[in-house]
Tab-separated table of C-alpha atoms in Angstrom:
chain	number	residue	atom	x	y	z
A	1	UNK	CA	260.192	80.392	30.138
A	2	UNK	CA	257.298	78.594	31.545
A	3	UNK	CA	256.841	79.934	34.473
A	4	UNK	CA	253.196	77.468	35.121
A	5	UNK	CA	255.788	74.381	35.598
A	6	UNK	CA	257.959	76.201	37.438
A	7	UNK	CA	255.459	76.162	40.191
A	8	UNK	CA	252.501	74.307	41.529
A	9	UNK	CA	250.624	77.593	42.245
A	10	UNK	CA	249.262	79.634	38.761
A	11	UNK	CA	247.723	82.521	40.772
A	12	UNK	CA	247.638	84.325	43.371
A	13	UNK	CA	244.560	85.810	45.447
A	14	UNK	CA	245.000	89.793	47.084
A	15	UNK	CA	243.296	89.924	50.196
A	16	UNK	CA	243.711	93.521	50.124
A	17	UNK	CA	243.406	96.440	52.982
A	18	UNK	CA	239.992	94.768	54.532
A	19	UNK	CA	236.733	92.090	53.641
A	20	UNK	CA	234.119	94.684	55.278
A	21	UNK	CA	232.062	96.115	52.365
A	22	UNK	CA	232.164	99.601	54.491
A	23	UNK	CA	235.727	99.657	54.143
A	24	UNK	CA	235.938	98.776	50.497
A	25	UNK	CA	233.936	101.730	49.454
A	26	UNK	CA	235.766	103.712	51.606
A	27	UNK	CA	238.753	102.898	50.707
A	28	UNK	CA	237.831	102.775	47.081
A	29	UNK	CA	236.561	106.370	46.826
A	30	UNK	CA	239.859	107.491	49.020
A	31	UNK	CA	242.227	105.834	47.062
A	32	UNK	CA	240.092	106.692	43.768
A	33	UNK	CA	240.690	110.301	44.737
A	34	UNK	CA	244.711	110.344	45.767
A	35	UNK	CA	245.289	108.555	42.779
A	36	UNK	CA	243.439	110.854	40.061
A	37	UNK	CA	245.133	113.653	42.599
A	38	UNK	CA	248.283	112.259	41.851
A	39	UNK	CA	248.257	111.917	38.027
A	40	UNK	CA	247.035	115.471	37.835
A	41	UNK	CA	249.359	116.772	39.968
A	42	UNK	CA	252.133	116.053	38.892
A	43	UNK	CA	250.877	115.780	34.882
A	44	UNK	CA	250.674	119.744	35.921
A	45	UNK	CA	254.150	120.104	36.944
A	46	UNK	CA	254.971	118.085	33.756
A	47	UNK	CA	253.476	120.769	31.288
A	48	UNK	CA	254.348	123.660	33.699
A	49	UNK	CA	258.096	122.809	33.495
A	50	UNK	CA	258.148	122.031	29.840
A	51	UNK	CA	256.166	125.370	29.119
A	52	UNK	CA	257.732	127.292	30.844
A	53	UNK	CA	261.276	128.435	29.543
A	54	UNK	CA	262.546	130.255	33.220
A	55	UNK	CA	262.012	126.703	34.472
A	56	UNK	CA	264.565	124.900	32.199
A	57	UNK	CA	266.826	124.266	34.616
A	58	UNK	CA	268.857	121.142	36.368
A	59	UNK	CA	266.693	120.862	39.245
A	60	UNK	CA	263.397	121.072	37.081
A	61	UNK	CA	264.454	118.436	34.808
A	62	UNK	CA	264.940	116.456	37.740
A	63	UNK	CA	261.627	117.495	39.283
A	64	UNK	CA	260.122	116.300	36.007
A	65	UNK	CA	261.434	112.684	35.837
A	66	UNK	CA	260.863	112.264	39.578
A	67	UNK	CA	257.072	113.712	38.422
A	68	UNK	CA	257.454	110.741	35.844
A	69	UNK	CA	258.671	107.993	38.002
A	70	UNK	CA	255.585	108.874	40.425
A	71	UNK	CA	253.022	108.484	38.318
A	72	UNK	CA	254.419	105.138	37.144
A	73	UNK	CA	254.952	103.737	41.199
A	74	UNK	CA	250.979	104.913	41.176
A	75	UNK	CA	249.952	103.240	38.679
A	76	UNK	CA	251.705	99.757	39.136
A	77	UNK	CA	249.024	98.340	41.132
A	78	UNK	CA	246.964	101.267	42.243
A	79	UNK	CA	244.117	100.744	39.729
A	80	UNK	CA	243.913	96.906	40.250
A	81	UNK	CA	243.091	98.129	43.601
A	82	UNK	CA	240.718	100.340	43.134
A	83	UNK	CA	239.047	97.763	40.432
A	84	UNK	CA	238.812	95.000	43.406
A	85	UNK	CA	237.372	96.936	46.006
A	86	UNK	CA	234.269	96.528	43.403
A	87	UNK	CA	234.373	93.122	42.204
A	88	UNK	CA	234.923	89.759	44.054
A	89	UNK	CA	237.750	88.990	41.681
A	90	UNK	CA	240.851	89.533	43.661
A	91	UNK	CA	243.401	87.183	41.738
A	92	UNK	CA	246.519	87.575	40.040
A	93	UNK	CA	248.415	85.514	37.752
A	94	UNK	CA	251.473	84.256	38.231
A	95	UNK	CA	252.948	86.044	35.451
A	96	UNK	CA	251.187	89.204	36.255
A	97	UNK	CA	252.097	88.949	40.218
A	98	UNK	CA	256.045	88.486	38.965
A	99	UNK	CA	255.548	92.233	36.902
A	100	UNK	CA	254.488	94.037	39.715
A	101	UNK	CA	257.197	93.057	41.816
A	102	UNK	CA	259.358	93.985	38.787
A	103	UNK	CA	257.779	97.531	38.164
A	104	UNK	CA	257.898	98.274	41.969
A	105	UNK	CA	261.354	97.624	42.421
A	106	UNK	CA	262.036	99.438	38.538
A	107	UNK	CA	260.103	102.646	39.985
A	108	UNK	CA	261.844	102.496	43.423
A	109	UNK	CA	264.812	102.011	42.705
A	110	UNK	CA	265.505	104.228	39.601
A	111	UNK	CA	263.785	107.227	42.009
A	112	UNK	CA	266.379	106.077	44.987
A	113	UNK	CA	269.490	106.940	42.228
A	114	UNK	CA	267.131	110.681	41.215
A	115	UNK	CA	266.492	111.692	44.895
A	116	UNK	CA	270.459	110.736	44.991
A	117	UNK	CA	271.348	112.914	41.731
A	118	UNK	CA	268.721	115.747	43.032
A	119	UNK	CA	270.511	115.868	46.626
A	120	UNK	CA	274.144	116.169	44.629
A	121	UNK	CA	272.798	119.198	42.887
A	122	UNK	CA	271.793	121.015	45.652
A	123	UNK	CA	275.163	120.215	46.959
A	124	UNK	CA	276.631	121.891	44.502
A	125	UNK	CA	274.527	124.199	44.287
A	126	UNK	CA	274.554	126.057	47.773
A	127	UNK	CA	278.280	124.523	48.813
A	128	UNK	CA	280.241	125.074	45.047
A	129	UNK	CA	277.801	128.047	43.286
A	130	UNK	CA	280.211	129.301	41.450
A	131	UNK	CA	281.278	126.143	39.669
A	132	UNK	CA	277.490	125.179	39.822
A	133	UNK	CA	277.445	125.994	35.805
A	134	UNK	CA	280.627	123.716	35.101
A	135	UNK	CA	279.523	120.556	37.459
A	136	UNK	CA	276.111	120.129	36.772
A	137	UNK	CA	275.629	120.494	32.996
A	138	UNK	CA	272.855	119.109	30.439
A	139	UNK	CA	274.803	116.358	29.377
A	140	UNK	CA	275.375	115.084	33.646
A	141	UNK	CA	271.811	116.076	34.311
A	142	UNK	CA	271.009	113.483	31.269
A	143	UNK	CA	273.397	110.792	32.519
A	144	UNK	CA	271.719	111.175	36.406
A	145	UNK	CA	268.543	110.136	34.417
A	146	UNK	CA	269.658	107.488	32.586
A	147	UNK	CA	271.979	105.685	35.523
A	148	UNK	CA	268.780	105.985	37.553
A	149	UNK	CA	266.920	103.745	35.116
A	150	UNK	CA	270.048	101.677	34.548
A	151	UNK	CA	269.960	101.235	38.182
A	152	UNK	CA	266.551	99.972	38.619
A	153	UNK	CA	266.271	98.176	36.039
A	154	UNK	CA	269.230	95.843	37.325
A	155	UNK	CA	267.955	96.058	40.730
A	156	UNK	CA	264.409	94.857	39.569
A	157	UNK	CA	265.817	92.376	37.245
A	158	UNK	CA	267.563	90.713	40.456
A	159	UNK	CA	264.515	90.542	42.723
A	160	UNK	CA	262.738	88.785	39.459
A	161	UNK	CA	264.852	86.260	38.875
A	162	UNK	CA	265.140	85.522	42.657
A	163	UNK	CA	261.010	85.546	42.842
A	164	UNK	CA	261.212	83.058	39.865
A	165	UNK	CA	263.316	80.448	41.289
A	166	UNK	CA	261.257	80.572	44.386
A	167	UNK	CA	258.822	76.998	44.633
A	168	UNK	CA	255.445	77.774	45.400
A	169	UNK	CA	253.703	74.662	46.372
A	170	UNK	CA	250.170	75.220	47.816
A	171	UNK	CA	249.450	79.060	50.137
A	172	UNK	CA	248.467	81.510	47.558
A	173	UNK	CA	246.537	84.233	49.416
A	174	UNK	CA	248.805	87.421	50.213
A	175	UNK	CA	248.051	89.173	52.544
A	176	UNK	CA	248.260	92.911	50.814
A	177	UNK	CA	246.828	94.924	47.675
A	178	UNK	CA	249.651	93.885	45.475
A	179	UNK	CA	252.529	91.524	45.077
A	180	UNK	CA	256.152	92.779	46.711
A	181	UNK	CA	258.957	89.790	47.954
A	182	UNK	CA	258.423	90.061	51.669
A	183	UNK	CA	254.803	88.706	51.474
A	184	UNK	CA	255.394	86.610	48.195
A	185	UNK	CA	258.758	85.143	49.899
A	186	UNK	CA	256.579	83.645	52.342
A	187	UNK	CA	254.704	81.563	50.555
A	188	UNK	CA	257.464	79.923	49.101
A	189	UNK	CA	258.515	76.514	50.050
A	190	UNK	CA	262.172	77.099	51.477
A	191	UNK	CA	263.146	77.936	54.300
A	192	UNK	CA	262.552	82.194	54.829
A	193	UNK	CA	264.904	82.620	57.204
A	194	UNK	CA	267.455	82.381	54.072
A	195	UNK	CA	265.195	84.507	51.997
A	196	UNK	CA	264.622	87.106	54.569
A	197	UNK	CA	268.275	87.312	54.412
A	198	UNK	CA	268.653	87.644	50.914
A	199	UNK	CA	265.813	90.447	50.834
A	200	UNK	CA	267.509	92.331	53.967
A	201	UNK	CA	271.298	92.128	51.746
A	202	UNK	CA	269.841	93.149	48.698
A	203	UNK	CA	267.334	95.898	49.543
A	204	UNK	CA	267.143	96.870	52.903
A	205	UNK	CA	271.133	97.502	53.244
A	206	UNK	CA	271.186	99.208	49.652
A	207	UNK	CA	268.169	101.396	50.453
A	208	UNK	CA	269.324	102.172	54.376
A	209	UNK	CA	273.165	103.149	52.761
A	210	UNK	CA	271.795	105.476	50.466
A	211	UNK	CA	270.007	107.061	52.912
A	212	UNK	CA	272.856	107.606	54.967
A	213	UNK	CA	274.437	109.148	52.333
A	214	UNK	CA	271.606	111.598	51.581
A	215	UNK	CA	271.209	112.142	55.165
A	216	UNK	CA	275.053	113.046	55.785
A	217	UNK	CA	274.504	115.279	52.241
A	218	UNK	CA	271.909	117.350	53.711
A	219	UNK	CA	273.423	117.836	56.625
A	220	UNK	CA	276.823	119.513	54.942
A	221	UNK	CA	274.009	121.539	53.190
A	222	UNK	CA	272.335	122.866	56.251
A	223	UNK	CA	275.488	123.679	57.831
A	224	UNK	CA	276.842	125.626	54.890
A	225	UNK	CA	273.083	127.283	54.931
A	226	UNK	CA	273.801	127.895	58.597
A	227	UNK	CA	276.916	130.330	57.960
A	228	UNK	CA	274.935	132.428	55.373
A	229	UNK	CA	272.208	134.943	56.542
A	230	UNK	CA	270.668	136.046	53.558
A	231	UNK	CA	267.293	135.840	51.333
A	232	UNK	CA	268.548	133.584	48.890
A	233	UNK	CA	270.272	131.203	52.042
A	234	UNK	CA	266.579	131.242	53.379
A	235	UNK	CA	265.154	129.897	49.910
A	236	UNK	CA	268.017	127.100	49.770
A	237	UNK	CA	267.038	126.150	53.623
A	238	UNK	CA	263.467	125.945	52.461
A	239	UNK	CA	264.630	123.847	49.111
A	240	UNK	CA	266.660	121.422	51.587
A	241	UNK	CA	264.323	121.104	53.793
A	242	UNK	CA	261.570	119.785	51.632
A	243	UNK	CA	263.817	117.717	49.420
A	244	UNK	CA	264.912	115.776	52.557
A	245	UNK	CA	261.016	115.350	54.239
A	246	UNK	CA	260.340	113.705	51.038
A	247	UNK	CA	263.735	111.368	51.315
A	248	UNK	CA	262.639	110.626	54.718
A	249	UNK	CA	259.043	109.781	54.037
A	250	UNK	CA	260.029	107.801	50.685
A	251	UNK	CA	262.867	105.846	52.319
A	252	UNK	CA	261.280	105.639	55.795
A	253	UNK	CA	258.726	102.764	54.543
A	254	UNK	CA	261.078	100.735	52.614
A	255	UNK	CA	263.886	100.383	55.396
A	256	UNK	CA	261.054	99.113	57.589
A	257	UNK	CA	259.715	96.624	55.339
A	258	UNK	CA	263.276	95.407	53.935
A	259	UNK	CA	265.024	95.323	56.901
A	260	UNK	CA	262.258	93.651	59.022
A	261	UNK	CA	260.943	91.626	56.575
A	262	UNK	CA	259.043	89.235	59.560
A	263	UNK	CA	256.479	93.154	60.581
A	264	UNK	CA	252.890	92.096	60.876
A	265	UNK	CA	250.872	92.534	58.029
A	266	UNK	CA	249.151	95.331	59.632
A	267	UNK	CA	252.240	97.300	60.001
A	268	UNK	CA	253.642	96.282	56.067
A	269	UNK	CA	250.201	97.056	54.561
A	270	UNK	CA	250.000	100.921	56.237
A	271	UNK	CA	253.944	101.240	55.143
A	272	UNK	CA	253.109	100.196	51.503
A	273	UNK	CA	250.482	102.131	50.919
A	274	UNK	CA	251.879	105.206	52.350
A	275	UNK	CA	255.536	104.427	49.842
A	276	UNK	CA	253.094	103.872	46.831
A	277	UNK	CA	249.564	105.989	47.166
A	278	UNK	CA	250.631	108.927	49.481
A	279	UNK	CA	254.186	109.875	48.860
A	280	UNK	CA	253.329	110.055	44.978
A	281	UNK	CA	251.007	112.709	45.427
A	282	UNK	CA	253.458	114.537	48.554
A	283	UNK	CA	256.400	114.876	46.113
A	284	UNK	CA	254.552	117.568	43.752
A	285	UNK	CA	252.635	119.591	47.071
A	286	UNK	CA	256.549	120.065	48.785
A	287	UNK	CA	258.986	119.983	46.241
A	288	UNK	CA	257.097	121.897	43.522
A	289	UNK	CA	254.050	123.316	43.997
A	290	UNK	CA	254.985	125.187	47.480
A	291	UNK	CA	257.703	126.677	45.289
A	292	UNK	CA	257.546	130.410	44.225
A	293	UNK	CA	258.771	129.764	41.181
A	294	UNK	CA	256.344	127.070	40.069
A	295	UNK	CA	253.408	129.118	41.304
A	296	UNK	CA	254.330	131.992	39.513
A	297	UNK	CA	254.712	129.958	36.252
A	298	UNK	CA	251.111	128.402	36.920
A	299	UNK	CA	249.693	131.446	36.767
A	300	UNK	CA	251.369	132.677	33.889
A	301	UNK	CA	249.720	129.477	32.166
A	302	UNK	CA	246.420	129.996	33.636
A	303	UNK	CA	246.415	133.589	32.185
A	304	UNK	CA	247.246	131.915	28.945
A	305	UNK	CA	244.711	129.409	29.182
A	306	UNK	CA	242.050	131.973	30.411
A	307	UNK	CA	242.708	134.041	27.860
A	308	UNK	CA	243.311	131.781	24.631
A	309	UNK	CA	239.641	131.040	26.033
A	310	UNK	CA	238.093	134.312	25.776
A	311	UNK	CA	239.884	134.849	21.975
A	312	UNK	CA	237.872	131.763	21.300
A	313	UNK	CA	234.894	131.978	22.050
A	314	UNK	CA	234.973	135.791	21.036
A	315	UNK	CA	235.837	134.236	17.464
A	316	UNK	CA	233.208	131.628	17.758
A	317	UNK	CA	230.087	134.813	18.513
């Protein structure tokens, strides 16, 4: 497909966060920072999970593909960013404006379905323990993963094709650090009241449902918490708890922007780079790496490490 005669406009210029110089660098050596914070964070959970054979369980191997899917929504138009803020070359193909809409909505939605498949294990987990073994089994935990990228790659598939029949006939600037349908949308030459309703039935109602249903799942959980007074209740609260401020702060952003697809730019531009720089980087600090069991299985690799060390360079004198 050509996509060139498809529309007048060939690129597209990213007017990014701000034009003062001041702010570039700024922003350039904060963003610079979260993002190597974010790869290395959760690259750590990555080889502390796979290491470690205690931590072989369902929730882990869903920790570990959310880890995945994190560093991906990073790094879809993160480092373009943090290239631009240095060079006066702020343009983006056509082509190359079309792929980040389609890995945004890939890496969204695929993590919507996990944080949905992580909520129904802890379900089962504190309200059906002892049939915890018999529900959520390898082969399920495996098919969660799988739907999840089944699921966003359909969903992104259907805000590409929409994006592609879209006429673009002269405005090319958007007003943001990367290219996402409510700013793109308006560029086009249609009528966006139409669009805006398109985006608000495809995305903003699929992503506000789901996050009634995780919010009505959590809920059950705290309430079966609620009856239990014990040590291991008190570690399940804690679990809950962090697994829904990171629903919240993941789904939070998107509602606004989907469902109110006519914000100021102001307002979209803080929400998107709080959904794809900060919450990356949240995810490993409150779901993993606040978690007994992860810490003590960092240290057990760190001993390793520090050790394996010394028996080197011991060999090497």
């Amino acid at each position: 497909m050509n996509m060139a005669n498809k529309s007048v406009v060939t690129e597209f210029v990213l007017l990014g966060l701000s034009n003062y110089w001041e702010l570039r660098i700024f922003f350039f050596v904060v963003f610079s920072l979260f993002y190597v914070a974010t790869m290395v964070s959760n690259g750590i959970i990555l080889v502390i999970v796979i290491s470690d054979s205690h931590l072989h369980s369902a929730m882990y191997f869903l920790l570990t593909n959310l880890s995945i899917i994190d560093m991906s929504l990073a790094s879809f138009a993160t480092p373009k960013m943090i290239i631009d803020y240095l060079t006066d070359h702020k343009t983006i193909s056509f082509g190359g404006c079309i792929s980040q809409i389609f890995f945004l909505h890939l890496f969204t939605g695929t993590e919507i379905i996990l944080l949905m498949a992580m909520s129904f294990d802890r379900y089962i987990a504190i309200c059906k323990p002892l049939r915890y073994a018999s529900i959520i089994s390898p082969q399920v935990c495996i098919a969660f993963v799988v739907s999840s990228w089944i699921v966003g790659v359909m969903h992104s598939m259907s805000q590409v094709i929409f994006a592609l029949t879209l006429p673009f006939c002269g405005p090319n600037q958007i007003d943001s650090f990367f290219c996402d349908l409510p700013v793109v949308f308006q560029l086009a030459c249609v009528d966006t009241y139409v669009l805006g309703l398109f985006m608000i039935s495809t995305s903003g109602i699929i992503a506000l449902s789901c996050f009634i249903l995780l919010f009505n799942s959590y809920v059950i959980v705290l309430v079966t918490i609620k009856h239990h007074s014990s040590r291991g209740s008190s570690k399940a609260l804690s679990t809950c708890t962090a697994h829904f401020i990171v629903v919240f702060m993941f789904f939070g952003p998107c509602i606004f922007i989907y469902m109110w697809p006519q914000n100021s730019f102001v307002i979209e531009k803080i929400l998107s780079v709080f959904y794809t720089i900060f919450t990356p980087i949240l995810n490993p600090v409150i779901y993993t790496l606040r978690n007994q069991e992860v810490n003590s299985a960092m240290r057990k690799l760190r001993s390793k490490f520090l050790n394996f060390s010394v028996e080197t360079l011991s060999h090497s004198f």
